[in-house]
């Protein structure tokens, strides 16, 4: 096994502490402000915000509905160094009881389990950029709520900047890197790129037959057939959309399998039958984050996430804010 790259090995611990402080200790004021740059850019698939206030707002929304919410940081895959800063892709498992009134309706008492995948850029222990994808579909399905209906109800017609993140409302941030050159990050990026360029035969060749897979909506599945169903369903919905990998990183750490993280997007029209039903022609931007672990027979574990509620919001909003959506087509 290779030695770990010459990175700050404490960065993963830093991000784990931030998650612990924010979600488990409810440090939403001074503690949160202390690790956030004043000009923090927070790109959540459901919205875009700035500063510690954006993180605080999301936390308060979730905690109102799930008062006992607890988070467990499952892994961080990072790249960079202390001189230019570090970017870590963090995977957090969240669990709580729906005992509060809030964004998900009246309390049901149901126990909810979902994941959040987040790319976080920090320098000198100050976070200045975030890209976050929450499995809102998993929350809704466990509560018996259709993601399509919830997304429609959340829309604010006439306020294009209040909706899901898309390139038309983006702002430049300090991070300009694309990841590292680790072989596992490059290998995972190559697999996903070939799949998204319609080479679905790649899946049977690259996935372990017993691969454990976690997908949007709280889906847990196994094997290459399930991977094909997920990736095909997404690509079939947006067959002409532009696929882009924005960041890739791989790591080999002691007592850990080789692993990789990607941040990617699909930008274009909803012009095909797939995971999002009948084509509508809506302009859509899909923000995705994927993690993978490798074994002797290929990809043995994968977590790929997009926020399906954010996609449904964009589909429902088609025609309401056509000018704002033109920027997606230009990407």
PDB file of C-alpha atoms in Angstrom, residues 53-162:
ATOM      1  CA  UNK A  53     -26.215  32.153   8.567  1.00  0.00           C
ATOM      2  CA  UNK A  54     -26.782  29.798   5.641  1.00  0.00           C
ATOM      3  CA  UNK A  55     -25.557  26.785   7.625  1.00  0.00           C
ATOM      4  CA  UNK A  56     -27.458  27.907  10.698  1.00  0.00           C
ATOM      5  CA  UNK A  57     -30.670  28.256   8.712  1.00  0.00           C
ATOM      6  CA  UNK A  58     -30.418  24.740   7.288  1.00  0.00           C
ATOM      7  CA  UNK A  59     -29.628  23.303  10.721  1.00  0.00           C
ATOM      8  CA  UNK A  60     -32.568  25.076  12.349  1.00  0.00           C
ATOM      9  CA  UNK A  61     -34.944  23.848   9.636  1.00  0.00           C
ATOM     10  CA  UNK A  62     -33.902  20.230  10.173  1.00  0.00           C
ATOM     11  CA  UNK A  63     -33.799  20.468  13.960  1.00  0.00           C
ATOM     12  CA  UNK A  64     -37.283  21.983  14.085  1.00  0.00           C
ATOM     13  CA  UNK A  65     -38.645  18.868  12.385  1.00  0.00           C
ATOM     14  CA  UNK A  66     -36.218  16.363  13.951  1.00  0.00           C
ATOM     15  CA  UNK A  67     -35.433  17.727  17.449  1.00  0.00           C
ATOM     16  CA  UNK A  68     -33.194  14.811  18.483  1.00  0.00           C
ATOM     17  CA  UNK A  69     -31.280  14.748  15.201  1.00  0.00           C
ATOM     18  CA  UNK A  70     -27.818  13.192  15.535  1.00  0.00           C
ATOM     19  CA  UNK A  71     -25.025  12.963  12.967  1.00  0.00           C
ATOM     20  CA  UNK A  72     -22.259  10.441  12.444  1.00  0.00           C
ATOM     21  CA  UNK A  73     -19.416  11.313  10.077  1.00  0.00           C
ATOM     22  CA  UNK A  74     -18.767   8.125   8.110  1.00  0.00           C
ATOM     23  CA  UNK A  75     -15.772   9.249   6.047  1.00  0.00           C
ATOM     24  CA  UNK A  76     -13.837  12.184   4.637  1.00  0.00           C
ATOM     25  CA  UNK A  77     -11.840  11.996   1.394  1.00  0.00           C
ATOM     26  CA  UNK A  78      -9.616  15.042   1.090  1.00  0.00           C
ATOM     27  CA  UNK A  79      -6.913  16.644  -1.019  1.00  0.00           C
ATOM     28  CA  UNK A  80      -4.761  19.768  -0.928  1.00  0.00           C
ATOM     29  CA  UNK A  81      -2.249  21.115   1.569  1.00  0.00           C
ATOM     30  CA  UNK A  82      -1.875  23.789   4.181  1.00  0.00           C
ATOM     31  CA  UNK A  83      -0.447  26.335   1.741  1.00  0.00           C
ATOM     32  CA  UNK A  84      -3.329  26.342  -0.768  1.00  0.00           C
ATOM     33  CA  UNK A  85      -6.019  24.975   1.543  1.00  0.00           C
ATOM     34  CA  UNK A  86      -7.805  21.662   1.725  1.00  0.00           C
ATOM     35  CA  UNK A  87     -10.981  20.314   0.177  1.00  0.00           C
ATOM     36  CA  UNK A  88     -12.662  17.404   1.925  1.00  0.00           C
ATOM     37  CA  UNK A  89     -15.613  15.400   0.676  1.00  0.00           C
ATOM     38  CA  UNK A  90     -17.514  14.370   3.803  1.00  0.00           C
ATOM     39  CA  UNK A  91     -20.222  11.734   4.141  1.00  0.00           C
ATOM     40  CA  UNK A  92     -22.524  12.103   7.149  1.00  0.00           C
ATOM     41  CA  UNK A  93     -25.271   9.722   8.282  1.00  0.00           C
ATOM     42  CA  UNK A  94     -28.094  11.530  10.108  1.00  0.00           C
ATOM     43  CA  UNK A  95     -30.868  10.048  12.228  1.00  0.00           C
ATOM     44  CA  UNK A  96     -33.721  11.569  14.173  1.00  0.00           C
ATOM     45  CA  UNK A  97     -37.354  11.273  15.192  1.00  0.00           C
ATOM     46  CA  UNK A  98     -39.950  13.368  13.358  1.00  0.00           C
ATOM     47  CA  UNK A  99     -41.379  14.930  16.507  1.00  0.00           C
ATOM     48  CA  UNK A 100     -41.509  18.561  15.402  1.00  0.00           C
ATOM     49  CA  UNK A 101     -43.626  20.682  13.092  1.00  0.00           C
ATOM     50  CA  UNK A 102     -41.672  22.178  10.217  1.00  0.00           C
ATOM     51  CA  UNK A 103     -40.644  21.748   6.609  1.00  0.00           C
ATOM     52  CA  UNK A 104     -41.909  18.157   6.533  1.00  0.00           C
ATOM     53  CA  UNK A 105     -45.389  18.760   7.944  1.00  0.00           C
ATOM     54  CA  UNK A 106     -47.000  17.809  11.228  1.00  0.00           C
ATOM     55  CA  UNK A 107     -45.119  15.383  13.510  1.00  0.00           C
ATOM     56  CA  UNK A 108     -45.461  11.690  12.756  1.00  0.00           C
ATOM     57  CA  UNK A 109     -43.153  10.229  15.394  1.00  0.00           C
ATOM     58  CA  UNK A 110     -41.367   8.245  12.685  1.00  0.00           C
ATOM     59  CA  UNK A 111     -37.659   7.528  12.968  1.00  0.00           C
ATOM     60  CA  UNK A 112     -35.810   9.032   9.970  1.00  0.00           C
ATOM     61  CA  UNK A 113     -32.421   8.088   8.545  1.00  0.00           C
ATOM     62  CA  UNK A 114     -30.675   9.883   5.662  1.00  0.00           C
ATOM     63  CA  UNK A 115     -27.289  10.994   4.389  1.00  0.00           C
ATOM     64  CA  UNK A 116     -25.663  14.280   3.451  1.00  0.00           C
ATOM     65  CA  UNK A 117     -22.604  14.417   1.177  1.00  0.00           C
ATOM     66  CA  UNK A 118     -20.657  17.670   1.292  1.00  0.00           C
ATOM     67  CA  UNK A 119     -17.539  19.080  -0.355  1.00  0.00           C
ATOM     68  CA  UNK A 120     -15.918  21.600   2.008  1.00  0.00           C
ATOM     69  CA  UNK A 121     -12.996  23.911   1.243  1.00  0.00           C
ATOM     70  CA  UNK A 122     -11.064  25.393   4.156  1.00  0.00           C
ATOM     71  CA  UNK A 123      -7.771  27.113   4.798  1.00  0.00           C
ATOM     72  CA  UNK A 124      -6.306  27.776   8.237  1.00  0.00           C
ATOM     73  CA  UNK A 125      -9.356  26.018   9.715  1.00  0.00           C
ATOM     74  CA  UNK A 126     -11.776  28.556   8.212  1.00  0.00           C
ATOM     75  CA  UNK A 127     -14.412  27.174   5.835  1.00  0.00           C
ATOM     76  CA  UNK A 128     -14.999  29.406   2.821  1.00  0.00           C
ATOM     77  CA  UNK A 129     -16.828  27.203   0.269  1.00  0.00           C
ATOM     78  CA  UNK A 130     -19.361  24.390   0.556  1.00  0.00           C
ATOM     79  CA  UNK A 131     -21.180  22.204  -1.969  1.00  0.00           C
ATOM     80  CA  UNK A 132     -23.851  20.105  -0.206  1.00  0.00           C
ATOM     81  CA  UNK A 133     -26.252  17.383  -1.373  1.00  0.00           C
ATOM     82  CA  UNK A 134     -28.866  16.129   1.077  1.00  0.00           C
ATOM     83  CA  UNK A 135     -30.990  13.044   0.496  1.00  0.00           C
ATOM     84  CA  UNK A 136     -34.245  14.927   0.939  1.00  0.00           C
ATOM     85  CA  UNK A 137     -36.015  12.149  -0.976  1.00  0.00           C
ATOM     86  CA  UNK A 138     -35.105   9.681   1.783  1.00  0.00           C
ATOM     87  CA  UNK A 139     -36.641  11.936   4.439  1.00  0.00           C
ATOM     88  CA  UNK A 140     -39.843  12.436   2.452  1.00  0.00           C
ATOM     89  CA  UNK A 141     -40.336   8.792   1.519  1.00  0.00           C
ATOM     90  CA  UNK A 142     -39.934   7.649   5.120  1.00  0.00           C
ATOM     91  CA  UNK A 143     -42.665  10.132   6.048  1.00  0.00           C
ATOM     92  CA  UNK A 144     -44.961   8.943   3.270  1.00  0.00           C
ATOM     93  CA  UNK A 145     -44.614  12.217   1.310  1.00  0.00           C
ATOM     94  CA  UNK A 146     -44.150  12.205  -2.471  1.00  0.00           C
ATOM     95  CA  UNK A 147     -41.001  14.204  -3.364  1.00  0.00           C
ATOM     96  CA  UNK A 148     -42.801  15.636  -6.426  1.00  0.00           C
ATOM     97  CA  UNK A 149     -45.619  17.067  -4.302  1.00  0.00           C
ATOM     98  CA  UNK A 150     -43.280  18.434  -1.618  1.00  0.00           C
ATOM     99  CA  UNK A 151     -41.113  20.090  -4.266  1.00  0.00           C
ATOM    100  CA  UNK A 152     -44.104  21.779  -5.887  1.00  0.00           C
ATOM    101  CA  UNK A 153     -45.312  23.127  -2.550  1.00  0.00           C
ATOM    102  CA  UNK A 154     -41.856  24.541  -1.745  1.00  0.00           C
ATOM    103  CA  UNK A 155     -41.641  26.638  -4.920  1.00  0.00           C
ATOM    104  CA  UNK A 156     -41.719  30.434  -4.646  1.00  0.00           C
ATOM    105  CA  UNK A 157     -42.878  31.692  -8.047  1.00  0.00           C
ATOM    106  CA  UNK A 158     -41.368  35.015  -9.055  1.00  0.00           C
ATOM    107  CA  UNK A 159     -38.263  34.612  -6.886  1.00  0.00           C
ATOM    108  CA  UNK A 160     -35.750  32.715  -9.068  1.00  0.00           C
ATOM    109  CA  UNK A 161     -32.908  33.015  -6.548  1.00  0.00           C
ATOM    110  CA  UNK A 162     -34.908  31.344  -3.766  1.00  0.00           C
TER     111      UNK A 162
END
